[in-house]
Short mmCIF file of C-alpha atoms and ligand atoms in Angstrom, two decimals:
data_model
loop_
_atom_site.label_atom_id
_atom_site.label_comp_id
_atom_site.label_asym_id
_atom_site.label_seq_id
_atom_site.Cartn_x
_atom_site.Cartn_y
_atom_site.Cartn_z
CA MET A 15 24.35 14.39 -5.19
CA LYS A 16 25.21 10.68 -4.84
CA ALA A 17 22.03 8.57 -4.43
CA LYS A 18 21.71 7.00 -1.20
CA LYS A 19 20.98 3.73 -0.70
CA ARG A 20 20.00 3.43 2.79
CA TYR A 21 16.98 5.78 2.03
CA GLY A 22 15.91 3.80 -1.19
CA GLN A 23 17.31 6.09 -3.77
CA ASN A 24 16.55 4.96 -7.30
CA PHE A 25 14.97 8.10 -8.97
CA LEU A 26 12.95 8.00 -11.95
CA ILE A 27 14.45 9.68 -14.91
CA ASP A 28 11.90 8.31 -18.22
CA SER A 29 9.19 10.48 -19.31
CA TYR A 30 7.28 7.64 -20.25
CA TYR A 31 6.71 6.28 -17.00
CA ILE A 32 6.56 9.78 -15.28
CA ASN A 33 3.82 10.55 -17.52
CA ARG A 34 2.20 7.08 -16.66
CA ILE A 35 1.79 8.02 -13.02
CA ILE A 36 1.09 11.53 -13.81
CA GLU A 37 -2.01 10.52 -16.26
CA THR A 38 -3.64 8.10 -13.14
CA ILE A 39 -4.14 11.06 -11.26
CA ASN A 40 -7.18 12.97 -11.84
CA VAL A 41 -8.35 15.70 -9.06
CA PHE A 42 -11.02 18.23 -8.05
CA SER A 43 -10.48 21.17 -6.80
CA ASN A 44 -10.22 20.48 -3.13
CA ASP A 45 -8.20 17.52 -3.61
CA LEU A 46 -4.83 16.68 -1.48
CA ILE A 47 -2.50 15.14 -3.14
CA ILE A 48 0.52 13.75 -0.74
CA GLU A 49 3.86 12.83 -2.08
CA ILE A 50 5.99 10.33 -0.47
CA GLY A 51 9.67 10.78 -1.26
CA PRO A 52 9.34 13.53 -3.72
CA GLY A 53 13.27 12.97 -4.42
CA LYS A 54 14.25 15.15 -6.80
CA GLY A 55 11.04 15.87 -7.70
CA ALA A 56 10.73 14.06 -10.93
CA LEU A 57 6.92 13.77 -9.72
CA THR A 58 6.68 16.93 -8.08
CA LYS A 59 6.95 19.00 -10.80
CA LEU A 60 4.31 17.95 -12.77
CA LEU A 61 2.03 17.22 -10.04
CA LYS A 62 2.31 20.68 -9.06
CA GLU A 63 0.46 21.33 -12.72
CA LYS A 64 -2.47 19.68 -10.93
CA LYS A 65 -2.82 22.56 -9.27
CA VAL A 66 -4.41 21.57 -6.01
CA GLU A 67 -2.78 21.52 -2.37
CA LEU A 68 0.35 19.35 -2.79
CA ARG A 69 2.06 18.19 0.63
CA ALA A 70 5.46 16.08 0.13
CA TYR A 71 7.26 14.50 2.59
CA GLU A 72 11.06 13.78 1.99
CA ILE A 73 13.77 11.99 4.49
CA ASP A 74 16.71 13.18 3.16
CA LEU A 75 17.79 17.00 4.21
CA ASP A 76 20.38 16.93 1.49
CA LEU A 77 17.68 17.18 -0.91
CA LYS A 78 16.31 20.21 -0.13
CA PRO A 79 18.65 22.83 -2.17
CA ILE A 80 16.57 21.27 -5.32
CA LEU A 81 13.37 20.60 -3.71
CA ASP A 82 12.55 24.07 -1.92
CA PRO A 83 12.46 25.86 -5.14
CA LEU A 84 8.96 24.07 -5.53
CA ASN A 85 7.66 25.12 -2.52
CA ASP A 86 4.76 27.96 -3.19
CA GLU A 87 1.07 28.67 -1.93
CA LEU A 88 0.01 25.03 -3.14
CA THR A 89 2.99 22.86 -2.63
CA HIS A 90 4.88 22.37 0.95
CA ILE A 91 7.96 20.18 1.09
CA TYR A 92 8.24 18.71 4.36
CA TYR A 93 11.46 17.24 5.72
CA GLN A 94 10.26 14.80 7.71
CA ASP A 95 10.15 10.31 8.16
CA PHE A 96 6.42 9.85 6.52
CA LEU A 97 6.32 7.10 9.18
CA GLN A 98 6.42 9.72 11.91
CA VAL A 99 4.09 11.60 9.93
CA LYS A 100 0.21 11.86 11.99
CA ASP A 101 -1.67 15.10 11.02
CA PHE A 102 -3.38 14.13 8.21
CA PRO A 103 -6.30 16.01 7.42
CA LEU A 104 -8.97 13.22 7.82
CA ASP A 105 -12.16 16.18 6.33
CA ARG A 106 -9.87 15.88 2.81
CA ASN A 107 -9.85 14.08 -0.37
CA ILE A 108 -6.66 12.77 -0.45
CA ILE A 109 -4.65 11.24 -3.08
CA ILE A 110 -1.18 9.76 -2.39
CA VAL A 111 1.33 9.51 -4.79
CA GLY A 112 5.14 7.70 -4.57
CA ASN A 113 8.02 6.14 -6.23
CA LEU A 114 8.56 4.24 -3.04
CA PRO A 115 11.30 3.59 -1.12
CA TYR A 116 10.81 0.15 -1.62
CA TYR A 117 12.89 -1.08 1.74
CA ILE A 118 9.41 0.31 3.51
CA THR A 119 6.93 -0.32 0.91
CA THR A 120 4.45 -2.36 3.55
CA PRO A 121 5.26 -0.59 6.82
CA ILE A 122 4.22 2.59 4.64
CA LEU A 123 0.73 1.41 3.75
CA GLU A 124 0.22 -0.26 6.91
CA HIS A 125 0.74 3.70 7.99
CA ILE A 126 -1.33 5.04 5.86
CA ILE A 127 -4.16 2.40 6.67
CA ASP A 128 -3.41 2.84 10.79
CA GLU A 129 -3.50 6.29 10.78
CA ASN A 130 -7.24 6.34 8.93
CA ILE A 131 -5.80 8.72 5.97
CA ASN A 132 -8.53 6.92 3.98
CA PRO A 133 -6.88 8.64 0.74
CA LYS A 134 -9.37 7.85 -2.01
CA LYS A 135 -6.38 6.74 -4.75
CA ILE A 136 -2.63 5.65 -4.15
CA ILE A 137 -0.45 5.59 -6.88
CA ILE A 138 2.26 4.03 -6.21
CA MET A 139 5.71 2.70 -7.82
CA VAL A 140 6.83 -0.91 -6.07
CA GLN A 141 8.94 -3.16 -6.54
CA LYS A 142 7.44 -6.01 -8.74
CA GLU A 143 7.23 -9.04 -6.50
CA VAL A 144 5.87 -6.72 -3.84
CA ALA A 145 3.55 -5.82 -5.84
CA ASP A 146 2.87 -9.73 -7.19
CA ARG A 147 1.95 -10.32 -3.28
CA PHE A 148 -0.70 -6.85 -3.35
CA LEU A 149 -1.91 -8.42 -6.60
CA ALA A 150 -2.28 -12.68 -5.24
CA GLN A 151 -4.86 -14.58 -5.97
CA PRO A 152 -6.21 -17.45 -3.56
CA HIS A 153 -4.09 -20.65 -3.90
CA THR A 154 -0.91 -19.01 -4.89
CA LYS A 155 2.25 -18.73 -2.59
CA GLU A 156 2.04 -15.07 -3.07
CA TYR A 157 -1.09 -14.69 -1.48
CA GLY A 158 -1.08 -13.77 2.34
CA TYR A 159 -2.46 -11.78 5.25
CA PHE A 160 -0.88 -8.97 3.25
CA THR A 161 -2.98 -9.49 0.40
CA ILE A 162 -6.35 -10.13 2.01
CA TRP A 163 -5.53 -6.96 4.79
CA LEU A 164 -4.53 -4.36 1.82
CA ASN A 165 -7.44 -5.66 -0.68
CA HIS A 166 -10.02 -5.09 2.12
CA PHE A 167 -9.77 -1.46 1.83
CA PHE A 168 -8.34 -1.12 -1.85
CA LYS A 169 -9.30 -2.17 -5.10
CA THR A 170 -5.50 -2.86 -6.32
CA GLU A 171 -4.34 -2.77 -10.14
CA LYS A 172 -1.55 -2.94 -12.03
CA ILE A 173 -1.02 -0.07 -14.46
CA VAL A 174 2.38 -1.16 -15.82
CA ASP A 175 6.11 -2.51 -15.38
CA VAL A 176 9.01 -0.85 -15.29
CA PRO A 177 12.37 -2.01 -16.18
CA PRO A 178 15.37 -0.84 -14.12
CA LYS A 179 16.65 1.33 -17.05
CA ALA A 180 13.96 3.66 -16.15
CA PHE A 181 16.14 5.05 -12.48
CA ASN A 182 19.34 6.35 -11.81
CA PRO A 183 20.78 4.62 -10.54
CA PRO A 184 18.93 1.62 -11.87
CA PRO A 185 17.53 -0.70 -8.63
CA LYS A 186 18.56 -4.76 -9.42
CA VAL A 187 14.58 -5.67 -9.57
CA THR A 188 11.67 -4.80 -11.99
CA SER A 189 9.55 -2.11 -10.58
CA THR A 190 5.36 -2.15 -11.06
CA ILE A 191 3.23 1.11 -11.11
CA LEU A 192 -0.07 0.73 -9.10
CA LYS A 193 -3.61 1.87 -8.79
CA LEU A 194 -5.32 1.48 -5.16
CA THR A 195 -8.69 2.77 -5.07
CA ARG A 196 -10.79 3.27 -1.72
CA LYS A 197 -13.01 0.49 -1.19
CA SER A 198 -16.23 0.89 0.69
CA LEU A 199 -16.05 -1.10 3.86
CA PRO A 200 -18.34 -3.02 5.66
CA ASP A 201 -18.90 -2.25 9.63
CA ILE A 202 -16.24 -4.77 11.25
CA ASP A 203 -14.23 -5.00 14.27
CA LEU A 204 -10.95 -3.79 12.40
CA LYS A 205 -8.60 -5.30 15.09
CA LYS A 206 -10.29 -8.58 15.45
CA TYR A 207 -10.11 -9.01 11.49
CA GLN A 208 -6.89 -7.93 11.39
CA LYS A 209 -6.04 -10.92 14.02
CA LEU A 210 -7.87 -13.30 12.21
CA LEU A 211 -6.12 -12.81 8.83
CA GLN A 212 -2.56 -12.83 10.91
CA ASP A 213 -3.29 -16.01 13.01
CA SER A 214 -4.93 -17.81 9.90
CA PHE A 215 -1.21 -17.57 8.01
CA LYS A 216 0.72 -17.77 11.22
CA GLN A 217 2.32 -20.32 9.60
CA LYS A 218 1.66 -20.78 6.01
CA ARG A 219 2.52 -24.54 5.90
CA LYS A 220 -0.39 -25.35 8.63
CA THR A 221 -3.81 -26.35 8.09
CA LEU A 222 -5.96 -23.00 8.72
CA LYS A 223 -7.53 -25.41 12.27
CA ASN A 224 -3.63 -25.93 13.16
CA ASN A 225 -3.17 -22.23 13.44
CA LEU A 226 -6.74 -21.28 14.34
CA SER A 227 -6.25 -23.77 17.82
CA ASN A 228 -7.42 -20.91 20.40
CA TYR A 229 -10.43 -20.67 17.95
CA ASP A 230 -14.11 -22.23 18.23
CA TRP A 231 -13.64 -24.69 15.50
CA LEU A 232 -16.96 -26.14 15.56
CA LYS A 233 -18.06 -22.41 14.48
CA ILE A 234 -15.46 -22.12 11.70
CA LYS A 235 -16.06 -25.49 10.16
CA GLU A 236 -20.10 -24.30 9.69
CA VAL A 237 -18.45 -21.53 7.72
CA LEU A 238 -16.41 -23.60 6.05
CA ASP A 239 -19.25 -26.45 5.39
CA SER A 240 -21.06 -23.38 4.04
CA PHE A 241 -18.97 -22.75 1.42
CA ASN A 242 -18.62 -26.13 0.25
CA LEU A 243 -14.76 -25.76 1.95
CA LYS A 244 -13.06 -29.30 3.62
CA GLU A 245 -12.07 -29.25 6.95
CA ASN A 246 -8.66 -29.37 6.00
CA VAL A 247 -7.97 -26.36 3.97
CA ARG A 248 -5.17 -23.98 3.92
CA ALA A 249 -5.29 -20.09 5.10
CA GLU A 250 -4.04 -19.22 1.10
CA GLU A 251 -6.97 -21.28 -0.35
CA LEU A 252 -9.42 -18.72 0.78
CA ARG A 253 -11.29 -15.92 -0.49
CA GLU A 254 -12.03 -12.66 1.94
CA GLU A 255 -15.47 -13.42 1.58
CA VAL A 256 -14.89 -16.60 3.98
CA TYR A 257 -12.96 -14.89 6.90
CA LEU A 258 -15.73 -11.96 6.62
CA ALA A 259 -17.83 -14.95 7.17
CA ILE A 260 -15.99 -16.56 10.03
CA LEU A 261 -15.14 -13.21 11.74
CA ASN A 262 -18.98 -12.58 11.38
CA LYS A 263 -19.92 -16.29 13.07
CA MET A 264 -16.89 -15.41 15.79
CA GLU A 265 -19.23 -12.17 17.10
N1 SAM B 257 10.12 10.70 -6.43
C1 SAM B 257 11.81 10.37 -6.39
C2 SAM B 257 11.41 10.11 -7.75
O1 SAM B 257 10.58 9.05 -8.72
O2 SAM B 257 12.97 9.98 -8.70
C3 SAM B 257 12.55 9.58 -5.45
C4 SAM B 257 11.99 8.56 -5.53
S1 SAM B 257 13.13 7.59 -4.38
C5 SAM B 257 12.83 5.58 -5.00
C6 SAM B 257 12.72 7.46 -2.67
C7 SAM B 257 12.38 8.71 -2.22
O3 SAM B 257 12.34 8.24 -0.43
C8 SAM B 257 14.22 9.30 -1.96
O4 SAM B 257 13.72 10.45 -2.18
C9 SAM B 257 14.33 8.87 -0.40
O5 SAM B 257 15.19 9.96 -0.17
C10 SAM B 257 12.88 8.89 0.15
N2 SAM B 257 12.62 8.11 1.42
C11 SAM B 257 13.16 7.10 1.94
N3 SAM B 257 12.89 6.94 3.51
C12 SAM B 257 11.81 7.67 3.45
C13 SAM B 257 10.61 8.19 4.47
N4 SAM B 257 10.87 7.05 5.18
N5 SAM B 257 10.14 9.71 4.43
C14 SAM B 257 10.02 10.35 3.48
N6 SAM B 257 11.02 9.76 2.26
C15 SAM B 257 11.65 8.88 1.97
#
């Protein structure tokens, strides 16, 4: 079967990297593993050996003859666009795994956050450039709204970089395996917080003050003063702690 570019199909063939993903996953008997994009089943076959319920979502119906034989009482393959899936059990410990289709990496993570799936771990392969943004520190050009938003929910760690030759067909870019671990969350208005972050980074070249011209600047200045920050700071200079303090001041 010819790999489909439009579905981001780069199948992982190097068992060293397949095992690096699998060995990162520790399960308890009642856990539920959700796999995004099982492809030809390279990860699915080994995930089955964890002997817990496994739900895998694959968009490409042409992979049915390869994937259907993997179904059993614990493993269920669904032929669905993961971004459309909404019926996640909210009372289970969930671990999400996937060598993601790179064209929708961020939408997938947004979907996981928006649908409150609340997984305890996410082990994913993403494009290295995207991983660098997720792992970025303040004062770097990679640090942006989504860095802070994602790291609000999950501690983000790099497992290993993966060269193109580990895939068939090889992608044009280096990839990275990431481990995301759920954090305990402060009790805040998430909608307001997301808007504050998005507004702060609206125009990267502008100062925070310019981007937040619709906000009560005197209150924000008080917060900046308390962190010894100058009034002309830019959004990428602030740690999450400062944004949370600004949100708190606005309430
Ligand atoms: N897990 C396999 C592996 O490691 O070899 C395949 C990985 S491949 C990079 C991404 C897989 O995601 C493909 O099988 C592709 O068809 C599937 N896919 C793409 N978009 C999807 C979507 N919206 N929902 C579910 N699966 C999707």
